[in-house]
Amino acid sequence: MAPQPEARIMTDQPILLKTLLTQRHWQTYSTFCKEYDKAAKKVDPSLQGGWPSRAQLHRWLNGELKGLPFSGHCRVLEAMFPGRLAHELFTTTAVEIPAQRTEPEPARSAGPGTDACPMPQMADVTAVFSSRSAFSSAYPASSMFDDSKEINAAGLSLNILCQSYPDHQLKRLLDSGTRIRCLFLDPKGHAIRAREAEEGYTDSTLTTLTALNISMLTRLRDRLDTTSAQRLELHVYDETIRFNLIIVDRAFCVVQPYLPQARGVDSPTFVITDNTAAEGLFPIFDQVFRDMWERSKPV
């Protein structure tokens, strides 16, 4: 009887490519694409921009290929990792995995007879803040946006872009090629009035602020040349508000849920960095934004 192929255990034997990317801190999709282009420029400039899709990279890193990628990909990958052949990069490599503790220490807060739960995986969540103000202190708008090439924002009034980031900086980004998509809760819709009632406002505070921010960006767009103006897209939606989302360069995501009977600034904030993990949260919220954008209407 012919020997059967040995089953691959991905957790114990990761693909060598995944290990090398992690060692170099190139595992986020945007970083991988930048490094791919650097190598492609040396090998064959026509291969620049030919990096794999996010889904393809996920398959590469999780051993889901039946063979090797196209020859162009193989040439670039070999340039990214000198001394490694393409077929080596897609083989498994034994690495030391910390042994799981079989008898975890009980949590300090656990009472008698209570089994302690192991620390849950954080997937691609890299930071958590108890409030939006705490997040803003750690991540000022300038640190997120100054060098960005794409900004997608969805929420209520989008103060982080409209109030915390100067007009001249937004203009600089747009003139330099950055694409900005802003999705506001419609100030003329039903959902924003429901949110005002939930937060206890009786003077149209949220409606007025949102309309003001939209007007500010509209005036900015009117001052831009035609090409730059096309890069600033303003849309509104009229749905129950659930999240404030900021997605930068398809790799960095800020998620802030809207809590009942609490102001937006009081909501917890989660920072997510895309690492192509199968169990990651980044693709979920990236899809949330895209779905909302498709249902929205332009201003």
Tab-separated table of C-alpha atoms in Angstrom:
chain	number	residue	atom	x	y	z
A	1	MET	CA	0.000	0.000	0.000
A	2	ALA	CA	1.338	3.395	-0.965
A	3	PRO	CA	2.181	5.623	2.024
A	4	GLN	CA	-0.406	8.260	2.785
A	5	PRO	CA	0.685	11.901	2.926
A	6	GLU	CA	1.228	13.102	6.441
A	7	ALA	CA	-1.409	15.527	7.674
A	8	ARG	CA	-0.113	19.024	8.303
A	9	ILE	CA	-0.689	20.501	11.743
A	10	MET	CA	-0.604	24.198	11.051
A	11	THR	CA	-0.354	25.351	14.627
A	12	ASP	CA	2.790	23.265	15.304
A	13	GLN	CA	4.314	23.441	11.830
A	14	PRO	CA	3.669	26.853	10.300
A	15	ILE	CA	4.525	27.629	6.712
A	16	LEU	CA	8.078	28.975	6.496
A	17	LEU	CA	6.855	32.074	4.653
A	18	LYS	CA	4.592	32.940	7.589
A	19	THR	CA	7.448	32.487	10.047
A	20	LEU	CA	9.798	34.707	8.049
A	21	LEU	CA	7.190	37.432	7.630
A	22	THR	CA	6.497	37.437	11.358
A	23	GLN	CA	10.204	37.630	12.186
A	24	ARG	CA	10.549	40.697	9.970
A	25	HIS	CA	7.240	42.269	11.152
A	26	TRP	CA	5.903	42.137	7.582
A	27	GLN	CA	2.798	40.099	8.400
A	28	THR	CA	0.211	42.859	7.944
A	29	TYR	CA	-1.236	42.923	4.454
A	30	SER	CA	-0.243	46.520	3.670
A	31	THR	CA	3.334	45.978	4.844
A	32	PHE	CA	3.615	42.748	2.873
A	33	CYS	CA	2.476	44.545	-0.293
A	34	LYS	CA	5.050	47.322	0.211
A	35	GLU	CA	7.871	44.826	0.675
A	36	TYR	CA	6.584	42.806	-2.284
A	37	ASP	CA	6.776	45.897	-4.504
A	38	LYS	CA	10.308	46.707	-3.320
A	39	ALA	CA	11.464	43.233	-4.336
A	40	ALA	CA	9.467	43.280	-7.589
A	41	LYS	CA	11.163	46.535	-8.628
A	42	LYS	CA	14.538	44.770	-8.417
A	43	VAL	CA	13.408	41.609	-10.192
A	44	ASP	CA	11.110	42.967	-12.885
A	45	PRO	CA	9.366	46.353	-12.594
A	46	SER	CA	6.383	44.963	-14.521
A	47	LEU	CA	5.644	42.763	-11.493
A	48	GLN	CA	5.067	45.767	-9.217
A	49	GLY	CA	1.491	45.961	-8.001
A	50	GLY	CA	0.990	42.278	-8.748
A	51	TRP	CA	0.935	41.229	-5.109
A	52	PRO	CA	-1.624	38.600	-4.101
A	53	SER	CA	-5.057	39.547	-2.857
A	54	ARG	CA	-5.710	39.458	0.869
A	55	ALA	CA	-7.499	36.119	0.456
A	56	GLN	CA	-4.625	34.686	-1.595
A	57	LEU	CA	-2.067	35.713	1.022
A	58	HIS	CA	-4.206	34.088	3.691
A	59	ARG	CA	-4.113	30.820	1.712
A	60	TRP	CA	-0.364	31.105	1.256
A	61	LEU	CA	0.284	31.549	4.957
A	62	ASN	CA	-2.024	28.762	6.046
A	63	GLY	CA	-0.792	26.029	3.726
A	64	GLU	CA	-3.899	25.904	1.564
A	65	LEU	CA	-2.052	25.766	-1.769
A	66	LYS	CA	-1.902	22.543	-3.775
A	67	GLY	CA	1.171	23.724	-5.660
A	68	LEU	CA	3.272	26.853	-6.008
A	69	PRO	CA	1.966	30.321	-6.923
A	70	PHE	CA	2.520	31.710	-10.422
A	71	SER	CA	6.140	32.086	-11.499
A	72	GLY	CA	6.032	35.879	-11.102
A	73	HIS	CA	5.069	35.532	-7.450
A	74	CYS	CA	7.811	32.953	-6.917
A	75	ARG	CA	10.464	35.251	-8.404
A	76	VAL	CA	9.437	38.130	-6.166
A	77	LEU	CA	9.253	35.978	-3.024
A	78	GLU	CA	12.749	34.630	-3.664
A	79	ALA	CA	13.970	38.235	-3.948
A	80	MET	CA	12.222	39.131	-0.693
A	81	PHE	CA	14.015	36.275	1.077
A	82	PRO	CA	17.462	35.841	-0.510
A	83	GLY	CA	18.798	32.323	-0.226
A	84	ARG	CA	15.336	30.778	-0.038
A	85	LEU	CA	13.752	28.981	-2.972
A	86	ALA	CA	10.040	29.354	-3.564
A	87	HIS	CA	9.263	25.722	-2.800
A	88	GLU	CA	11.035	26.085	0.563
A	89	LEU	CA	8.898	29.063	1.510
A	90	PHE	CA	5.736	26.987	1.180
A	91	THR	CA	6.946	24.045	3.240
A	92	THR	CA	6.319	23.653	6.940
A	93	THR	CA	9.009	24.454	9.432
A	94	ALA	CA	9.244	23.177	12.957
A	95	VAL	CA	9.311	26.003	15.474
A	96	GLU	CA	9.239	25.943	19.224
A	97	ILE	CA	5.716	26.544	20.450
A	98	PRO	CA	5.397	27.334	24.157
A	99	ALA	CA	3.797	24.365	25.853
A	100	GLN	CA	0.279	25.033	27.051
A	101	ARG	CA	0.014	24.919	30.786
A	102	THR	CA	-2.007	21.891	31.785
A	103	GLU	CA	-2.790	23.226	35.240
A	104	PRO	CA	-3.308	27.001	35.032
A	105	GLU	CA	-3.186	28.903	38.280
A	106	PRO	CA	-6.613	29.919	39.554
A	107	ALA	CA	-7.562	33.509	38.888
A	108	ARG	CA	-7.167	35.666	41.979
A	109	SER	CA	-10.780	36.761	41.858
A	110	ALA	CA	-12.137	33.237	41.528
A	111	GLY	CA	-14.088	32.034	44.494
A	112	PRO	CA	-13.972	28.548	46.021
A	113	GLY	CA	-14.795	25.849	43.539
A	114	THR	CA	-14.558	28.222	40.561
A	115	ASP	CA	-12.442	27.028	37.639
A	116	ALA	CA	-10.191	29.734	36.216
A	117	CYS	CA	-10.572	30.438	32.508
A	118	PRO	CA	-7.422	30.634	30.387
A	119	MET	CA	-6.612	33.995	28.816
A	120	PRO	CA	-8.633	34.223	25.603
A	121	GLN	CA	-6.881	34.893	22.318
A	122	MET	CA	-6.852	38.535	21.329
A	123	ALA	CA	-6.896	37.738	17.598
A	124	ASP	CA	-5.687	40.958	15.930
A	125	VAL	CA	-6.801	43.352	18.677
A	126	THR	CA	-3.665	45.242	19.685
A	127	ALA	CA	-5.017	47.768	22.204
A	128	VAL	CA	-8.163	48.405	24.259
A	129	PHE	CA	-9.161	51.682	25.927
A	130	SER	CA	-11.939	52.303	28.434
A	131	SER	CA	-13.067	55.490	26.683
A	132	ARG	CA	-12.674	57.393	23.455
A	133	SER	CA	-10.785	60.175	25.250
A	134	ALA	CA	-8.221	57.685	26.566
A	135	PHE	CA	-7.767	56.373	23.036
A	136	SER	CA	-7.302	59.894	21.631
A	137	SER	CA	-4.519	60.591	24.127
A	138	ALA	CA	-2.633	57.503	23.008
A	139	TYR	CA	-3.431	57.847	19.297
A	140	PRO	CA	-3.685	61.506	18.262
A	141	ALA	CA	-5.251	62.088	14.858
A	142	SER	CA	-1.935	63.205	13.386
A	143	SER	CA	-0.276	59.894	14.242
A	144	MET	CA	-2.959	57.982	12.357
A	145	PHE	CA	-3.505	60.183	9.325
A	146	ASP	CA	-0.342	62.146	8.482
A	147	ASP	CA	1.228	59.483	6.229
A	148	SER	CA	-1.919	57.658	5.175
A	149	LYS	CA	-2.938	56.801	1.622
A	150	GLU	CA	-6.527	55.773	2.349
A	151	ILE	CA	-8.903	56.721	5.172
A	152	ASN	CA	-12.371	55.199	5.570
A	153	ALA	CA	-14.484	56.645	8.374
A	154	ALA	CA	-18.025	55.802	9.457
A	155	GLY	CA	-19.938	56.887	12.525
A	156	LEU	CA	-22.051	59.777	13.717
A	157	SER	CA	-20.351	63.185	13.367
A	158	LEU	CA	-16.767	62.000	12.662
A	159	ASN	CA	-15.218	64.596	14.950
A	160	ILE	CA	-11.818	62.903	14.799
A	161	LEU	CA	-11.507	64.006	11.165
A	162	CYS	CA	-13.594	67.167	11.210
A	163	GLN	CA	-12.682	68.680	14.585
A	164	SER	CA	-9.385	67.059	15.617
A	165	TYR	CA	-7.526	67.262	12.299
A	166	PRO	CA	-6.774	70.617	10.622
A	167	ASP	CA	-8.251	71.557	7.245
A	168	HIS	CA	-4.840	72.305	5.757
A	169	GLN	CA	-3.644	68.816	6.699
A	170	LEU	CA	-6.674	67.223	5.055
A	171	LYS	CA	-5.998	69.309	1.953
A	172	ARG	CA	-2.364	68.226	1.946
A	173	LEU	CA	-3.387	64.579	2.095
A	174	LEU	CA	-5.928	64.926	-0.687
A	175	ASP	CA	-3.534	66.868	-2.921
A	176	SER	CA	-0.861	64.215	-2.385
A	177	GLY	CA	-3.166	61.390	-3.495
A	178	THR	CA	-4.857	60.164	-0.304
A	179	ARG	CA	-8.408	58.878	-0.733
A	180	ILE	CA	-10.828	59.796	2.072
A	181	ARG	CA	-14.339	58.360	2.426
A	182	CYS	CA	-16.554	59.764	5.185
A	183	LEU	CA	-19.868	58.172	6.144
A	184	PHE	CA	-22.022	60.329	8.442
A	185	LEU	CA	-25.283	59.543	10.207
A	186	ASP	CA	-27.802	61.495	8.135
A	187	PRO	CA	-28.625	64.746	10.014
A	188	LYS	CA	-32.022	64.735	8.292
A	189	GLY	CA	-32.796	61.107	9.071
A	190	HIS	CA	-34.704	59.225	11.751
A	191	ALA	CA	-31.725	57.367	13.254
A	192	ILE	CA	-29.922	60.490	14.448
A	193	ARG	CA	-33.037	61.730	16.267
A	194	ALA	CA	-33.348	58.337	17.933
A	195	ARG	CA	-29.732	58.585	19.033
A	196	GLU	CA	-30.279	62.088	20.426
A	197	ALA	CA	-33.181	60.777	22.474
A	198	GLU	CA	-31.036	57.908	23.706
A	199	GLU	CA	-28.251	60.267	24.818
A	200	GLY	CA	-30.761	62.648	26.410
A	201	TYR	CA	-30.374	65.614	24.058
A	202	THR	CA	-33.433	67.803	23.521
A	203	ASP	CA	-31.832	70.626	21.506
A	204	SER	CA	-30.731	68.800	18.313
A	205	THR	CA	-27.108	68.833	19.463
A	206	LEU	CA	-26.009	65.830	17.387
A	207	THR	CA	-27.988	66.916	14.334
A	208	THR	CA	-26.424	70.378	14.396
A	209	LEU	CA	-22.871	69.087	14.939
A	210	THR	CA	-23.139	66.502	12.176
A	211	ALA	CA	-24.549	69.022	9.696
A	212	LEU	CA	-21.733	71.422	10.638
A	213	ASN	CA	-19.035	68.782	10.041
A	214	ILE	CA	-20.521	67.796	6.683
A	215	SER	CA	-20.638	71.465	5.709
A	216	MET	CA	-17.006	71.929	6.727
A	217	LEU	CA	-15.850	69.060	4.498
A	218	THR	CA	-18.106	70.197	1.669
A	219	ARG	CA	-16.498	73.653	1.754
A	220	LEU	CA	-13.064	72.053	1.789
A	221	ARG	CA	-13.963	69.932	-1.229
A	222	ASP	CA	-15.182	73.013	-3.094
A	223	ARG	CA	-11.755	74.622	-2.651
A	224	LEU	CA	-9.871	71.658	-4.112
A	225	ASP	CA	-8.943	71.133	-7.727
A	226	THR	CA	-11.042	68.595	-9.609
A	227	THR	CA	-8.687	65.632	-9.121
A	228	SER	CA	-8.219	66.193	-5.393
A	229	ALA	CA	-11.933	66.832	-4.877
A	230	GLN	CA	-12.758	63.440	-6.362
A	231	ARG	CA	-10.663	61.810	-3.639
A	232	LEU	CA	-12.905	63.199	-0.886
A	233	GLU	CA	-16.202	61.298	-0.857
A	234	LEU	CA	-18.981	62.235	1.574
A	235	HIS	CA	-21.960	59.934	2.160
A	236	VAL	CA	-24.788	59.701	4.701
A	237	TYR	CA	-26.753	56.739	6.034
A	238	ASP	CA	-29.930	56.456	8.090
A	239	GLU	CA	-29.634	53.279	10.165
A	240	THR	CA	-29.396	52.413	13.839
A	241	ILE	CA	-25.871	53.455	14.773
A	242	ARG	CA	-23.702	50.663	16.144
A	243	PHE	CA	-20.048	51.538	15.599
A	244	ASN	CA	-17.700	54.388	14.921
A	245	LEU	CA	-15.104	53.002	12.488
A	246	ILE	CA	-11.790	54.390	11.307
A	247	ILE	CA	-9.852	52.233	8.838
A	248	VAL	CA	-6.476	53.500	7.644
A	249	ASP	CA	-4.591	52.006	4.689
A	250	ARG	CA	-6.599	48.787	4.953
A	251	ALA	CA	-4.408	47.697	7.840
A	252	PHE	CA	-5.239	49.769	10.947
A	253	CYS	CA	-8.762	49.840	12.351
A	254	VAL	CA	-10.347	51.661	15.287
A	255	VAL	CA	-13.714	50.355	16.511
A	256	GLN	CA	-15.880	52.230	19.017
A	257	PRO	CA	-19.301	50.769	19.839
A	258	TYR	CA	-22.171	53.102	20.714
A	259	LEU	CA	-23.536	52.228	24.142
A	260	PRO	CA	-27.147	52.797	25.215
A	261	GLN	CA	-27.748	55.954	27.244
A	262	ALA	CA	-24.084	56.980	27.067
A	263	ARG	CA	-22.300	59.683	25.121
A	264	GLY	CA	-20.016	58.535	22.329
A	265	VAL	CA	-16.900	59.801	24.107
A	266	ASP	CA	-17.651	57.439	26.985
A	267	SER	CA	-17.582	54.303	24.843
A	268	PRO	CA	-14.698	51.809	24.950
A	269	THR	CA	-12.338	51.749	21.988
A	270	PHE	CA	-10.586	48.824	20.310
A	271	VAL	CA	-7.521	49.076	18.067
A	272	ILE	CA	-7.173	46.320	15.489
A	273	THR	CA	-4.159	45.727	13.255
A	274	ASP	CA	-4.669	43.409	10.318
A	275	ASN	CA	-2.362	40.387	10.520
A	276	THR	CA	-4.185	38.154	7.992
A	277	ALA	CA	-5.181	35.900	10.894
A	278	ALA	CA	-8.031	33.536	10.061
A	279	GLU	CA	-9.740	34.417	13.338
A	280	GLY	CA	-8.964	38.120	13.088
A	281	LEU	CA	-11.547	40.867	13.518
A	282	PHE	CA	-10.150	43.249	10.910
A	283	PRO	CA	-11.901	41.635	7.903
A	284	ILE	CA	-15.210	41.735	9.800
A	285	PHE	CA	-15.181	45.482	10.386
A	286	ASP	CA	-13.678	46.174	6.979
A	287	GLN	CA	-16.705	44.390	5.511
A	288	VAL	CA	-19.056	46.320	7.825
A	289	PHE	CA	-17.763	49.582	6.400
A	290	ARG	CA	-18.018	48.394	2.798
A	291	ASP	CA	-21.583	47.156	3.262
A	292	MET	CA	-22.666	50.413	4.913
A	293	TRP	CA	-21.002	52.444	2.167
A	294	GLU	CA	-22.861	50.523	-0.527
A	295	ARG	CA	-26.200	51.244	1.201
A	296	SER	CA	-25.463	54.936	1.744
A	297	LYS	CA	-26.096	57.949	-0.472
A	298	PRO	CA	-23.682	60.689	-1.541
A	299	VAL	CA	-23.812	64.247	-0.245
